[in-house]
Amino acid sequence: GNCKTTMIATISPEAAHTDESISTCQFAQRVALTKNSARINEEVDPELVIQRLRAEVKRLRDEVAFLSGKDDDDSSNDGEEEN
């Protein structure tokens, strides 16, 4: 989940419960090694996601055009290469 997790292990000092207490301590040790990554739950507007993705696509296309040495006039053919 998206929360901090706490493990509380309780053991008994009675000799009759030694095996159970050792088992509990071993389990608590394994739980302590577990990593949890909390993150904020947020609802994202689908239109905003689409807008961000379109901006990223445009930025990447501009970068590809720049790196391939094409001018802005060459991009008017909507990505089709001339033969």
Coordinates of C-alpha atoms in Angstrom, one line a residue:
G1 CA 0.0 0.0 0.0
N2 CA 0.8 3.6 0.1
C3 CA 1.5 3.9 3.8
K4 CA 4.1 3.4 6.5
T5 CA 4.0 -0.1 8.0
T6 CA 4.7 -1.1 11.5
M7 CA 5.3 -4.6 12.9
I8 CA 4.9 -5.2 16.6
A9 CA 6.1 -8.6 17.8
T10 CA 5.3 -9.7 21.3
I11 CA 7.0 -12.6 23.1
S12 CA 6.6 -14.4 26.3
P13 CA 9.3 -14.8 28.9
E14 CA 7.8 -18.2 30.0
A15 CA 10.1 -21.2 29.3
A16 CA 7.1 -23.1 28.0
H17 CA 6.7 -20.6 25.2
T18 CA 10.4 -20.4 24.1
D19 CA 9.9 -22.1 20.7
E20 CA 7.0 -19.7 19.9
S21 CA 9.0 -16.7 21.1
I22 CA 12.0 -17.7 18.9
S23 CA 9.7 -18.2 15.9
T24 CA 8.1 -14.7 16.5
C25 CA 11.6 -13.1 16.7
Q26 CA 12.7 -14.7 13.4
F27 CA 9.5 -13.6 11.7
A28 CA 9.9 -10.0 13.1
Q29 CA 13.5 -10.0 11.7
R30 CA 12.3 -11.0 8.2
V31 CA 9.6 -8.4 8.3
A32 CA 12.2 -5.7 9.3
L33 CA 14.1 -6.5 6.0
T34 CA 11.0 -5.7 4.0
K35 CA 11.2 -2.4 2.1
N36 CA 8.1 -0.3 1.6
S37 CA 7.9 2.6 -0.9
A38 CA 5.1 5.0 0.1
R39 CA 3.8 7.4 -2.6
I40 CA 0.9 9.9 -2.7
N41 CA -2.3 8.7 -4.2
E42 CA -3.5 11.3 -6.7
E43 CA -6.2 11.3 -9.3
V44 CA -5.0 12.5 -12.6
D45 CA -7.2 14.2 -15.1
P46 CA -7.1 12.2 -18.4
E47 CA -7.1 15.4 -20.5
L48 CA -4.1 16.7 -18.6
V49 CA -2.2 13.4 -19.2
I50 CA -3.0 13.6 -22.9
Q51 CA -1.8 17.2 -23.0
R52 CA 1.5 16.3 -21.3
L53 CA 2.0 13.3 -23.6
R54 CA 1.3 15.4 -26.7
A55 CA 3.8 18.0 -25.5
E56 CA 6.4 15.3 -24.9
V57 CA 5.8 13.8 -28.4
K58 CA 6.2 17.3 -30.0
R59 CA 9.4 17.9 -27.9
L60 CA 10.8 14.5 -29.0
R61 CA 10.0 15.1 -32.6
D62 CA 11.6 18.5 -32.5
E63 CA 14.7 16.9 -31.0
V64 CA 14.8 14.2 -33.6
A65 CA 14.4 16.8 -36.4
F66 CA 17.2 18.9 -34.8
L67 CA 19.6 16.0 -34.5
S68 CA 18.9 14.7 -38.0
G69 CA 19.6 18.2 -39.4
K70 CA 16.1 18.9 -40.7
D71 CA 14.7 22.4 -40.8
D72 CA 11.2 23.4 -39.6
D73 CA 10.1 23.6 -43.2
D74 CA 10.9 19.9 -43.7
S75 CA 8.5 18.9 -40.9
S76 CA 5.5 20.2 -42.9
N77 CA 5.1 16.8 -44.5
D78 CA 3.9 15.2 -41.2
G79 CA 6.8 12.8 -40.8
E80 CA 6.7 11.4 -44.3
E81 CA 10.1 11.1 -46.0
E82 CA 10.6 12.4 -49.5
N83 CA 11.9 9.9 -52.1

